[in-house]
Amino acid sequence: MTRRDDTLHIHPPKRSEEPFQAVAMPVERASTVVFDDLESFERRVERLYDGFSYGLYGTPTSRQLEDHIAALEGGSRALVVPSGMAAMTLATMAVCRSGEKVLIPETLYGPARDMAERFLGPLGIEVISYDPRLDAGIAAAIDGRTRLVWVESPGSSTFEVQDVSAIATVAHKAGALVAADNTWASHLLFKPLAHGVDISMQALSKHAGGHGDLLMGSVAVNDPTLFRRLKDTARFLGYGVSPEDCALCERGLMTMPVRMRHADGTARKIVAWLSERSEVAQILHPGQLGHPGHAIWKRDFIGSAGVFSFVLRPELATRQSVVLRALRLFRLGASWGGVHSLIAVSDPRKGRTSLDWLQPGPVWRLSIGLEALEDLLADLSQAFELFAHAAQRGRDAIEG
């Protein structure tokens, strides 16, 4: 049938059916999905979980990434959403209803704690914060209304390691599910689903994306019924991800093991350097003897990430801005897990009651990137000299 130009602009000739394979993930974009017959169209809702019904609910590109993440997590199914924060909100909303409880560790990612208190509370979901060092002792905080227990191991900023298996055992005994924010370790260092966790969550913006230019989160599960609850909740919230971002994430996954090993190796050497500095009061790294949960880290984890914190001596607080401005390779930034080295300054003591073990002073979190170790140490050294100059000026003033 001959077609006029206006029609040909919209309906090109049918593409070749010859097989085409490439090592890179193909990017298939779509909002509208079409069907060959009325029966398929009328049954499109049945395709929500395993097929394709509308672009918002999945494309071949996003499904390929989800299948890849599920395999890496040791799960049966996975779902990708617009951010790590979206993944945490999704997991909680899929499990909890008004009148029920969710338990969160005091170390949980700050914005997620804010979400739990300011968003879930008005919806009638009670939020209980707990000391991340409770481990099996968390049983005393779980009652018949508790539907979900969050763990984050190691915890944000202070990096306490939790006994996830023990927490999962007591939670399940009480009828509650367990969700883990596993972003620090990722599936490479710790697999929550193998330790009794029901929902393993990651902010793929960090290690998986790896270049500071991607926003995405994931949840992985083994229970098909729980997956459908998560998928339905994501649909009701209107969560969707672009195929271009999925392809970027898939590319990041390919180099993720090499990047994480390099960052960890560099981080360990920087930890050793910081341990010798008089400006540093305490190192916060799961691999350090005496760190909260160190023995559990040795038992359950196969390594560490290039993200850790340290505490400066309290009297150096007034010099932080001067020293931070002097850094050239380390940049101030709240994220981590990428190729660029970053510093974030925080006060983890705010809103917490379980930090009696933490030394006083400002807390700096470092995310080690892929720069040469020697260059990073030189950058820290020249900046830290400003601390020393300040101390000397103080001594001169006292003697004068």
PDB file of C-alpha atoms in Angstrom, residues 126-395:
ATOM      1  CA  GLU A 126       4.657   4.959  64.176  1.00  0.00           C
ATOM      2  CA  VAL A 127       8.430   5.305  63.844  1.00  0.00           C
ATOM      3  CA  ILE A 128      10.707   3.977  66.585  1.00  0.00           C
ATOM      4  CA  SER A 129      14.452   4.729  66.529  1.00  0.00           C
ATOM      5  CA  TYR A 130      16.770   2.185  68.104  1.00  0.00           C
ATOM      6  CA  ASP A 131      20.422   1.890  69.069  1.00  0.00           C
ATOM      7  CA  PRO A 132      22.145   0.102  66.145  1.00  0.00           C
ATOM      8  CA  ARG A 133      24.241  -1.868  68.651  1.00  0.00           C
ATOM      9  CA  LEU A 134      21.202  -3.681  70.112  1.00  0.00           C
ATOM     10  CA  ASP A 135      21.451  -6.606  67.674  1.00  0.00           C
ATOM     11  CA  ALA A 136      19.271  -9.464  69.051  1.00  0.00           C
ATOM     12  CA  GLY A 137      18.321  -7.172  71.934  1.00  0.00           C
ATOM     13  CA  ILE A 138      16.046  -5.342  69.522  1.00  0.00           C
ATOM     14  CA  ALA A 139      13.446  -8.009  70.348  1.00  0.00           C
ATOM     15  CA  ALA A 140      12.365  -5.890  73.313  1.00  0.00           C
ATOM     16  CA  ALA A 141      11.344  -3.065  70.931  1.00  0.00           C
ATOM     17  CA  ILE A 142       9.275  -5.292  68.619  1.00  0.00           C
ATOM     18  CA  ASP A 143       5.595  -5.863  69.342  1.00  0.00           C
ATOM     19  CA  GLY A 144       2.514  -7.082  67.513  1.00  0.00           C
ATOM     20  CA  ARG A 145       2.175  -3.804  65.580  1.00  0.00           C
ATOM     21  CA  THR A 146       5.741  -3.877  64.227  1.00  0.00           C
ATOM     22  CA  ARG A 147       5.711  -4.640  60.516  1.00  0.00           C
ATOM     23  CA  LEU A 148       9.181  -3.617  59.377  1.00  0.00           C
ATOM     24  CA  VAL A 149      12.660  -3.347  60.881  1.00  0.00           C
ATOM     25  CA  TRP A 150      15.268  -1.366  58.960  1.00  0.00           C
ATOM     26  CA  VAL A 151      18.966  -2.065  59.310  1.00  0.00           C
ATOM     27  CA  GLU A 152      21.891  -0.132  57.872  1.00  0.00           C
ATOM     28  CA  SER A 153      25.186  -1.878  58.367  1.00  0.00           C
ATOM     29  CA  PRO A 154      27.600  -0.167  58.556  1.00  0.00           C
ATOM     30  CA  GLY A 155      25.618   2.898  59.603  1.00  0.00           C
ATOM     31  CA  SER A 156      25.836   6.335  58.044  1.00  0.00           C
ATOM     32  CA  SER A 157      28.701   8.572  59.219  1.00  0.00           C
ATOM     33  CA  THR A 158      29.713   6.490  62.254  1.00  0.00           C
ATOM     34  CA  PHE A 159      29.799   3.042  60.586  1.00  0.00           C
ATOM     35  CA  GLU A 160      28.597   0.788  63.398  1.00  0.00           C
ATOM     36  CA  VAL A 161      28.163  -2.781  62.118  1.00  0.00           C
ATOM     37  CA  GLN A 162      24.953  -4.594  63.029  1.00  0.00           C
ATOM     38  CA  ASP A 163      24.378  -8.323  63.501  1.00  0.00           C
ATOM     39  CA  VAL A 164      21.863  -8.498  60.671  1.00  0.00           C
ATOM     40  CA  SER A 165      21.260 -12.241  60.998  1.00  0.00           C
ATOM     41  CA  ALA A 166      20.410 -11.929  64.693  1.00  0.00           C
ATOM     42  CA  ILE A 167      18.073  -8.998  64.047  1.00  0.00           C
ATOM     43  CA  ALA A 168      16.335 -10.873  61.220  1.00  0.00           C
ATOM     44  CA  THR A 169      15.819 -13.921  63.444  1.00  0.00           C
ATOM     45  CA  VAL A 170      14.065 -12.037  66.247  1.00  0.00           C
ATOM     46  CA  ALA A 171      12.089  -9.848  63.816  1.00  0.00           C
ATOM     47  CA  HIS A 172      10.751 -12.845  61.895  1.00  0.00           C
ATOM     48  CA  LYS A 173       9.877 -14.605  65.123  1.00  0.00           C
ATOM     49  CA  ALA A 174       7.653 -11.629  65.948  1.00  0.00           C
ATOM     50  CA  GLY A 175       6.125 -11.550  62.459  1.00  0.00           C
ATOM     51  CA  ALA A 176       7.997  -8.490  61.154  1.00  0.00           C
ATOM     52  CA  LEU A 177       9.925  -8.131  57.908  1.00  0.00           C
ATOM     53  CA  VAL A 178      13.472  -6.776  57.661  1.00  0.00           C
ATOM     54  CA  ALA A 179      14.806  -4.296  55.111  1.00  0.00           C
ATOM     55  CA  ALA A 180      18.479  -3.423  54.715  1.00  0.00           C
ATOM     56  CA  ASP A 181      20.090  -0.305  53.311  1.00  0.00           C
ATOM     57  CA  ASN A 182      23.142  -2.076  51.892  1.00  0.00           C
ATOM     58  CA  THR A 183      24.540   0.839  49.903  1.00  0.00           C
ATOM     59  CA  TRP A 184      27.935   1.036  51.684  1.00  0.00           C
ATOM     60  CA  ALA A 185      28.813  -2.629  51.208  1.00  0.00           C
ATOM     61  CA  SER A 186      26.751  -3.332  48.095  1.00  0.00           C
ATOM     62  CA  HIS A 187      26.162  -6.884  46.933  1.00  0.00           C
ATOM     63  CA  LEU A 188      29.926  -7.267  46.444  1.00  0.00           C
ATOM     64  CA  LEU A 189      30.809  -7.173  50.143  1.00  0.00           C
ATOM     65  CA  PHE A 190      27.619  -8.343  51.863  1.00  0.00           C
ATOM     66  CA  LYS A 191      24.462 -10.024  50.601  1.00  0.00           C
ATOM     67  CA  PRO A 192      21.579  -9.212  52.988  1.00  0.00           C
ATOM     68  CA  LEU A 193      19.165 -11.730  51.458  1.00  0.00           C
ATOM     69  CA  ALA A 194      21.560 -14.514  52.475  1.00  0.00           C
ATOM     70  CA  HIS A 195      21.425 -13.247  56.076  1.00  0.00           C
ATOM     71  CA  GLY A 196      17.668 -13.369  56.535  1.00  0.00           C
ATOM     72  CA  VAL A 197      16.771  -9.927  55.174  1.00  0.00           C
ATOM     73  CA  ASP A 198      13.519  -9.704  53.195  1.00  0.00           C
ATOM     74  CA  ILE A 199      14.232  -6.520  51.187  1.00  0.00           C
ATOM     75  CA  SER A 200      17.763  -5.586  50.143  1.00  0.00           C
ATOM     76  CA  MET A 201      17.981  -1.950  49.086  1.00  0.00           C
ATOM     77  CA  GLN A 202      20.790   0.021  47.436  1.00  0.00           C
ATOM     78  CA  ALA A 203      21.242   3.588  46.268  1.00  0.00           C
ATOM     79  CA  LEU A 204      22.612   2.768  42.821  1.00  0.00           C
ATOM     80  CA  SER A 205      23.634   6.423  42.550  1.00  0.00           C
ATOM     81  CA  LYS A 206      26.713   5.502  44.624  1.00  0.00           C
ATOM     82  CA  HIS A 207      28.928   2.489  43.815  1.00  0.00           C
ATOM     83  CA  ALA A 208      26.893   1.149  40.891  1.00  0.00           C
ATOM     84  CA  GLY A 209      26.596   4.429  38.991  1.00  0.00           C
ATOM     85  CA  GLY A 210      30.092   5.288  40.114  1.00  0.00           C
ATOM     86  CA  HIS A 211      30.578   8.618  38.353  1.00  0.00           C
ATOM     87  CA  GLY A 212      28.442  11.104  40.247  1.00  0.00           C
ATOM     88  CA  ASP A 213      25.985  11.594  37.372  1.00  0.00           C
ATOM     89  CA  LEU A 214      23.229   9.070  38.031  1.00  0.00           C
ATOM     90  CA  LEU A 215      20.229   8.914  40.375  1.00  0.00           C
ATOM     91  CA  MET A 216      18.682   5.490  40.919  1.00  0.00           C
ATOM     92  CA  GLY A 217      17.789   2.989  43.628  1.00  0.00           C
ATOM     93  CA  SER A 218      16.916  -0.684  43.775  1.00  0.00           C
ATOM     94  CA  VAL A 219      15.134  -3.213  45.941  1.00  0.00           C
ATOM     95  CA  ALA A 220      15.714  -6.958  45.639  1.00  0.00           C
ATOM     96  CA  VAL A 221      13.684  -9.789  47.175  1.00  0.00           C
ATOM     97  CA  ASN A 222      13.200 -13.549  47.082  1.00  0.00           C
ATOM     98  CA  ASP A 223       9.466 -13.647  47.871  1.00  0.00           C
ATOM     99  CA  PRO A 224       7.345 -13.269  44.698  1.00  0.00           C
ATOM    100  CA  THR A 225       4.354 -12.011  46.681  1.00  0.00           C
ATOM    101  CA  LEU A 226       6.463  -9.303  48.302  1.00  0.00           C
ATOM    102  CA  PHE A 227       7.813  -8.353  44.873  1.00  0.00           C
ATOM    103  CA  ARG A 228       4.260  -7.821  43.623  1.00  0.00           C
ATOM    104  CA  ARG A 229       3.489  -5.608  46.624  1.00  0.00           C
ATOM    105  CA  LEU A 230       6.573  -3.534  45.858  1.00  0.00           C
ATOM    106  CA  LYS A 231       5.709  -3.370  42.156  1.00  0.00           C
ATOM    107  CA  ASP A 232       2.136  -2.292  42.865  1.00  0.00           C
ATOM    108  CA  THR A 233       3.270   0.373  45.330  1.00  0.00           C
ATOM    109  CA  ALA A 234       5.810   1.686  42.824  1.00  0.00           C
ATOM    110  CA  ARG A 235       3.028   1.853  40.237  1.00  0.00           C
ATOM    111  CA  PHE A 236       0.723   3.769  42.571  1.00  0.00           C
ATOM    112  CA  LEU A 237       3.521   6.214  43.429  1.00  0.00           C
ATOM    113  CA  GLY A 238       4.236   6.717  39.733  1.00  0.00           C
ATOM    114  CA  TYR A 239       7.861   5.568  39.993  1.00  0.00           C
ATOM    115  CA  GLY A 240       9.674   5.078  36.708  1.00  0.00           C
ATOM    116  CA  VAL A 241      13.261   5.227  35.462  1.00  0.00           C
ATOM    117  CA  SER A 242      14.622   6.279  32.111  1.00  0.00           C
ATOM    118  CA  PRO A 243      16.227   3.628  29.894  1.00  0.00           C
ATOM    119  CA  GLU A 244      19.224   5.929  29.391  1.00  0.00           C
ATOM    120  CA  ASP A 245      19.871   5.932  33.141  1.00  0.00           C
ATOM    121  CA  CYS A 246      19.447   2.158  33.227  1.00  0.00           C
ATOM    122  CA  ALA A 247      22.099   1.807  30.528  1.00  0.00           C
ATOM    123  CA  LEU A 248      24.442   4.099  32.492  1.00  0.00           C
ATOM    124  CA  CYS A 249      23.897   1.998  35.602  1.00  0.00           C
ATOM    125  CA  GLU A 250      24.518  -1.221  33.700  1.00  0.00           C
ATOM    126  CA  ARG A 251      27.777   0.234  32.384  1.00  0.00           C
ATOM    127  CA  GLY A 252      28.733   1.228  35.924  1.00  0.00           C
ATOM    128  CA  LEU A 253      28.098  -2.308  37.184  1.00  0.00           C
ATOM    129  CA  MET A 254      30.670  -3.633  34.712  1.00  0.00           C
ATOM    130  CA  THR A 255      33.524  -1.697  36.326  1.00  0.00           C
ATOM    131  CA  MET A 256      32.173  -1.637  39.882  1.00  0.00           C
ATOM    132  CA  PRO A 257      34.320  -4.498  41.301  1.00  0.00           C
ATOM    133  CA  VAL A 258      37.555  -2.946  40.005  1.00  0.00           C
ATOM    134  CA  ARG A 259      36.608   0.534  41.252  1.00  0.00           C
ATOM    135  CA  MET A 260      35.597  -0.677  44.704  1.00  0.00           C
ATOM    136  CA  ARG A 261      38.759  -2.751  45.167  1.00  0.00           C
ATOM    137  CA  HIS A 262      40.926   0.198  44.152  1.00  0.00           C
ATOM    138  CA  ALA A 263      39.092   2.641  46.428  1.00  0.00           C
ATOM    139  CA  ASP A 264      39.304   0.245  49.375  1.00  0.00           C
ATOM    140  CA  GLY A 265      43.031  -0.301  48.910  1.00  0.00           C
ATOM    141  CA  THR A 266      43.675   3.431  48.769  1.00  0.00           C
ATOM    142  CA  ALA A 267      41.347   4.102  51.708  1.00  0.00           C
ATOM    143  CA  ARG A 268      43.202   1.647  53.955  1.00  0.00           C
ATOM    144  CA  LYS A 269      46.480   3.440  53.308  1.00  0.00           C
ATOM    145  CA  ILE A 270      44.881   6.807  54.025  1.00  0.00           C
ATOM    146  CA  VAL A 271      43.426   5.395  57.249  1.00  0.00           C
ATOM    147  CA  ALA A 272      46.945   4.346  58.268  1.00  0.00           C
ATOM    148  CA  TRP A 273      48.235   7.866  57.477  1.00  0.00           C
ATOM    149  CA  LEU A 274      45.435   9.540  59.442  1.00  0.00           C
ATOM    150  CA  SER A 275      46.052   7.234  62.393  1.00  0.00           C
ATOM    151  CA  GLU A 276      49.493   8.828  62.783  1.00  0.00           C
ATOM    152  CA  ARG A 277      48.233  12.411  62.637  1.00  0.00           C
ATOM    153  CA  SER A 278      47.956  14.338  65.876  1.00  0.00           C
ATOM    154  CA  GLU A 279      44.924  16.213  64.546  1.00  0.00           C
ATOM    155  CA  VAL A 280      42.841  13.021  64.459  1.00  0.00           C
ATOM    156  CA  ALA A 281      41.140  11.839  67.644  1.00  0.00           C
ATOM    157  CA  GLN A 282      39.414   8.718  66.271  1.00  0.00           C
ATOM    158  CA  ILE A 283      39.062   6.685  63.075  1.00  0.00           C
ATOM    159  CA  LEU A 284      35.569   5.406  62.211  1.00  0.00           C
ATOM    160  CA  HIS A 285      36.065   2.386  59.960  1.00  0.00           C
ATOM    161  CA  PRO A 286      34.636  -1.148  60.416  1.00  0.00           C
ATOM    162  CA  GLY A 287      38.053  -2.656  59.768  1.00  0.00           C
ATOM    163  CA  GLN A 288      39.573  -0.938  62.821  1.00  0.00           C
ATOM    164  CA  LEU A 289      40.053  -2.999  65.983  1.00  0.00           C
ATOM    165  CA  GLY A 290      37.685  -1.789  68.673  1.00  0.00           C
ATOM    166  CA  HIS A 291      35.209  -0.248  66.230  1.00  0.00           C
ATOM    167  CA  PRO A 292      31.570  -1.078  67.169  1.00  0.00           C
ATOM    168  CA  GLY A 293      30.709  -4.308  65.382  1.00  0.00           C
ATOM    169  CA  HIS A 294      34.243  -4.996  64.123  1.00  0.00           C
ATOM    170  CA  ALA A 295      33.971  -8.715  64.953  1.00  0.00           C
ATOM    171  CA  ILE A 296      30.667  -8.949  63.054  1.00  0.00           C
ATOM    172  CA  TRP A 297      32.259  -7.166  60.080  1.00  0.00           C
ATOM    173  CA  LYS A 298      35.075  -9.745  60.041  1.00  0.00           C
ATOM    174  CA  ARG A 299      32.534 -12.569  60.223  1.00  0.00           C
ATOM    175  CA  ASP A 300      30.003 -11.397  57.628  1.00  0.00           C
ATOM    176  CA  PHE A 301      31.749  -9.067  55.159  1.00  0.00           C
ATOM    177  CA  ILE A 302      34.329  -9.961  52.535  1.00  0.00           C
ATOM    178  CA  GLY A 303      35.944  -6.510  52.496  1.00  0.00           C
ATOM    179  CA  SER A 304      35.288  -2.829  52.957  1.00  0.00           C
ATOM    180  CA  ALA A 305      34.338   0.150  50.836  1.00  0.00           C
ATOM    181  CA  GLY A 306      36.441   3.264  50.353  1.00  0.00           C
ATOM    182  CA  VAL A 307      34.116   5.326  52.562  1.00  0.00           C
ATOM    183  CA  PHE A 308      34.909   6.030  56.220  1.00  0.00           C
ATOM    184  CA  SER A 309      34.990   8.846  58.766  1.00  0.00           C
ATOM    185  CA  PHE A 310      37.342  10.292  61.334  1.00  0.00           C
ATOM    186  CA  VAL A 311      36.976  12.652  64.283  1.00  0.00           C
ATOM    187  CA  LEU A 312      39.113  15.784  64.563  1.00  0.00           C
ATOM    188  CA  ARG A 313      40.267  17.064  67.925  1.00  0.00           C
ATOM    189  CA  PRO A 314      37.610  19.481  69.269  1.00  0.00           C
ATOM    190  CA  GLU A 315      39.920  22.502  69.401  1.00  0.00           C
ATOM    191  CA  LEU A 316      40.402  22.311  65.611  1.00  0.00           C
ATOM    192  CA  ALA A 317      36.741  22.993  64.827  1.00  0.00           C
ATOM    193  CA  THR A 318      37.314  26.701  64.184  1.00  0.00           C
ATOM    194  CA  ARG A 319      39.960  25.906  61.537  1.00  0.00           C
ATOM    195  CA  GLN A 320      37.839  23.551  59.447  1.00  0.00           C
ATOM    196  CA  SER A 321      36.816  26.077  56.797  1.00  0.00           C
ATOM    197  CA  VAL A 322      40.395  27.225  56.193  1.00  0.00           C
ATOM    198  CA  VAL A 323      41.674  23.666  55.826  1.00  0.00           C
ATOM    199  CA  LEU A 324      38.793  22.531  53.609  1.00  0.00           C
ATOM    200  CA  ARG A 325      39.325  25.484  51.259  1.00  0.00           C
ATOM    201  CA  ALA A 326      42.969  24.468  50.888  1.00  0.00           C
ATOM    202  CA  LEU A 327      42.110  21.014  49.519  1.00  0.00           C
ATOM    203  CA  ARG A 328      42.450  20.633  45.746  1.00  0.00           C
ATOM    204  CA  LEU A 329      41.568  17.004  44.978  1.00  0.00           C
ATOM    205  CA  PHE A 330      39.152  16.317  47.825  1.00  0.00           C
ATOM    206  CA  ARG A 331      35.975  18.299  47.214  1.00  0.00           C
ATOM    207  CA  LEU A 332      33.144  19.033  49.615  1.00  0.00           C
ATOM    208  CA  GLY A 333      30.198  16.896  48.595  1.00  0.00           C
ATOM    209  CA  ALA A 334      27.443  14.958  50.330  1.00  0.00           C
ATOM    210  CA  SER A 335      27.548  11.879  48.093  1.00  0.00           C
ATOM    211  CA  TRP A 336      30.122   9.090  47.801  1.00  0.00           C
ATOM    212  CA  GLY A 337      31.119   5.953  45.914  1.00  0.00           C
ATOM    213  CA  GLY A 338      32.253   7.683  42.715  1.00  0.00           C
ATOM    214  CA  VAL A 339      35.563   8.182  40.945  1.00  0.00           C
ATOM    215  CA  HIS A 340      36.143  11.591  42.596  1.00  0.00           C
ATOM    216  CA  SER A 341      37.336  11.815  46.199  1.00  0.00           C
ATOM    217  CA  LEU A 342      34.942  13.732  48.441  1.00  0.00           C
ATOM    218  CA  ILE A 343      34.680  15.063  51.997  1.00  0.00           C
ATOM    219  CA  ALA A 344      31.450  15.579  53.919  1.00  0.00           C
ATOM    220  CA  VAL A 345      31.397  17.302  57.315  1.00  0.00           C
ATOM    221  CA  SER A 346      28.585  16.419  59.722  1.00  0.00           C
ATOM    222  CA  ASP A 347      27.565  16.189  63.340  1.00  0.00           C
ATOM    223  CA  PRO A 348      26.167  12.654  63.771  1.00  0.00           C
ATOM    224  CA  ARG A 349      25.409  13.376  67.423  1.00  0.00           C
ATOM    225  CA  LYS A 350      22.261  15.321  66.507  1.00  0.00           C
ATOM    226  CA  GLY A 351      19.165  13.333  67.376  1.00  0.00           C
ATOM    227  CA  ARG A 352      21.123  10.360  68.697  1.00  0.00           C
ATOM    228  CA  THR A 353      21.321   8.862  72.173  1.00  0.00           C
ATOM    229  CA  SER A 354      23.747   5.986  71.570  1.00  0.00           C
ATOM    230  CA  LEU A 355      27.053   7.698  70.817  1.00  0.00           C
ATOM    231  CA  ASP A 356      28.791   7.522  74.176  1.00  0.00           C
ATOM    232  CA  TRP A 357      31.689   5.718  72.450  1.00  0.00           C
ATOM    233  CA  LEU A 358      32.336   8.548  69.958  1.00  0.00           C
ATOM    234  CA  GLN A 359      35.150  10.968  70.773  1.00  0.00           C
ATOM    235  CA  PRO A 360      34.256  14.690  70.868  1.00  0.00           C
ATOM    236  CA  GLY A 361      35.110  16.810  67.834  1.00  0.00           C
ATOM    237  CA  PRO A 362      34.040  17.429  64.228  1.00  0.00           C
ATOM    238  CA  VAL A 363      33.374  14.356  62.058  1.00  0.00           C
ATOM    239  CA  TRP A 364      34.717  14.258  58.504  1.00  0.00           C
ATOM    240  CA  ARG A 365      33.598  11.517  56.133  1.00  0.00           C
ATOM    241  CA  LEU A 366      35.892  10.665  53.233  1.00  0.00           C
ATOM    242  CA  SER A 367      34.878   8.929  50.019  1.00  0.00           C
ATOM    243  CA  ILE A 368      38.017   7.748  48.272  1.00  0.00           C
ATOM    244  CA  GLY A 369      37.932   7.880  44.491  1.00  0.00           C
ATOM    245  CA  LEU A 370      40.285   6.641  41.806  1.00  0.00           C
ATOM    246  CA  GLU A 371      43.007   9.292  42.049  1.00  0.00           C
ATOM    247  CA  ALA A 372      46.591   8.193  42.770  1.00  0.00           C
ATOM    248  CA  LEU A 373      47.258   7.496  46.443  1.00  0.00           C
ATOM    249  CA  GLU A 374      50.338   9.713  46.473  1.00  0.00           C
ATOM    250  CA  ASP A 375      48.373  12.683  45.131  1.00  0.00           C
ATOM    251  CA  LEU A 376      45.578  12.256  47.680  1.00  0.00           C
ATOM    252  CA  LEU A 377      48.045  12.022  50.568  1.00  0.00           C
ATOM    253  CA  ALA A 378      49.878  15.114  49.316  1.00  0.00           C
ATOM    254  CA  ASP A 379      46.576  17.000  49.150  1.00  0.00           C
ATOM    255  CA  LEU A 380      45.626  16.029  52.701  1.00  0.00           C
ATOM    256  CA  SER A 381      49.123  16.756  53.990  1.00  0.00           C
ATOM    257  CA  GLN A 382      49.350  20.291  52.621  1.00  0.00           C
ATOM    258  CA  ALA A 383      45.883  21.115  53.951  1.00  0.00           C
ATOM    259  CA  PHE A 384      46.491  19.586  57.375  1.00  0.00           C
ATOM    260  CA  GLU A 385      49.577  21.745  57.771  1.00  0.00           C
ATOM    261  CA  LEU A 386      47.165  24.632  58.298  1.00  0.00           C
ATOM    262  CA  PHE A 387      45.969  22.884  61.460  1.00  0.00           C
ATOM    263  CA  ALA A 388      49.554  22.753  62.658  1.00  0.00           C
ATOM    264  CA  HIS A 389      50.114  26.423  61.858  1.00  0.00           C
ATOM    265  CA  ALA A 390      47.042  27.359  63.863  1.00  0.00           C
ATOM    266  CA  ALA A 391      48.243  25.356  66.848  1.00  0.00           C
ATOM    267  CA  GLN A 392      51.670  26.988  66.693  1.00  0.00           C
ATOM    268  CA  ARG A 393      50.151  30.467  66.550  1.00  0.00           C
ATOM    269  CA  GLY A 394      48.118  29.582  69.638  1.00  0.00           C
ATOM    270  CA  ARG A 395      51.213  28.496  71.503  1.00  0.00           C
TER     271      ARG A 395
END
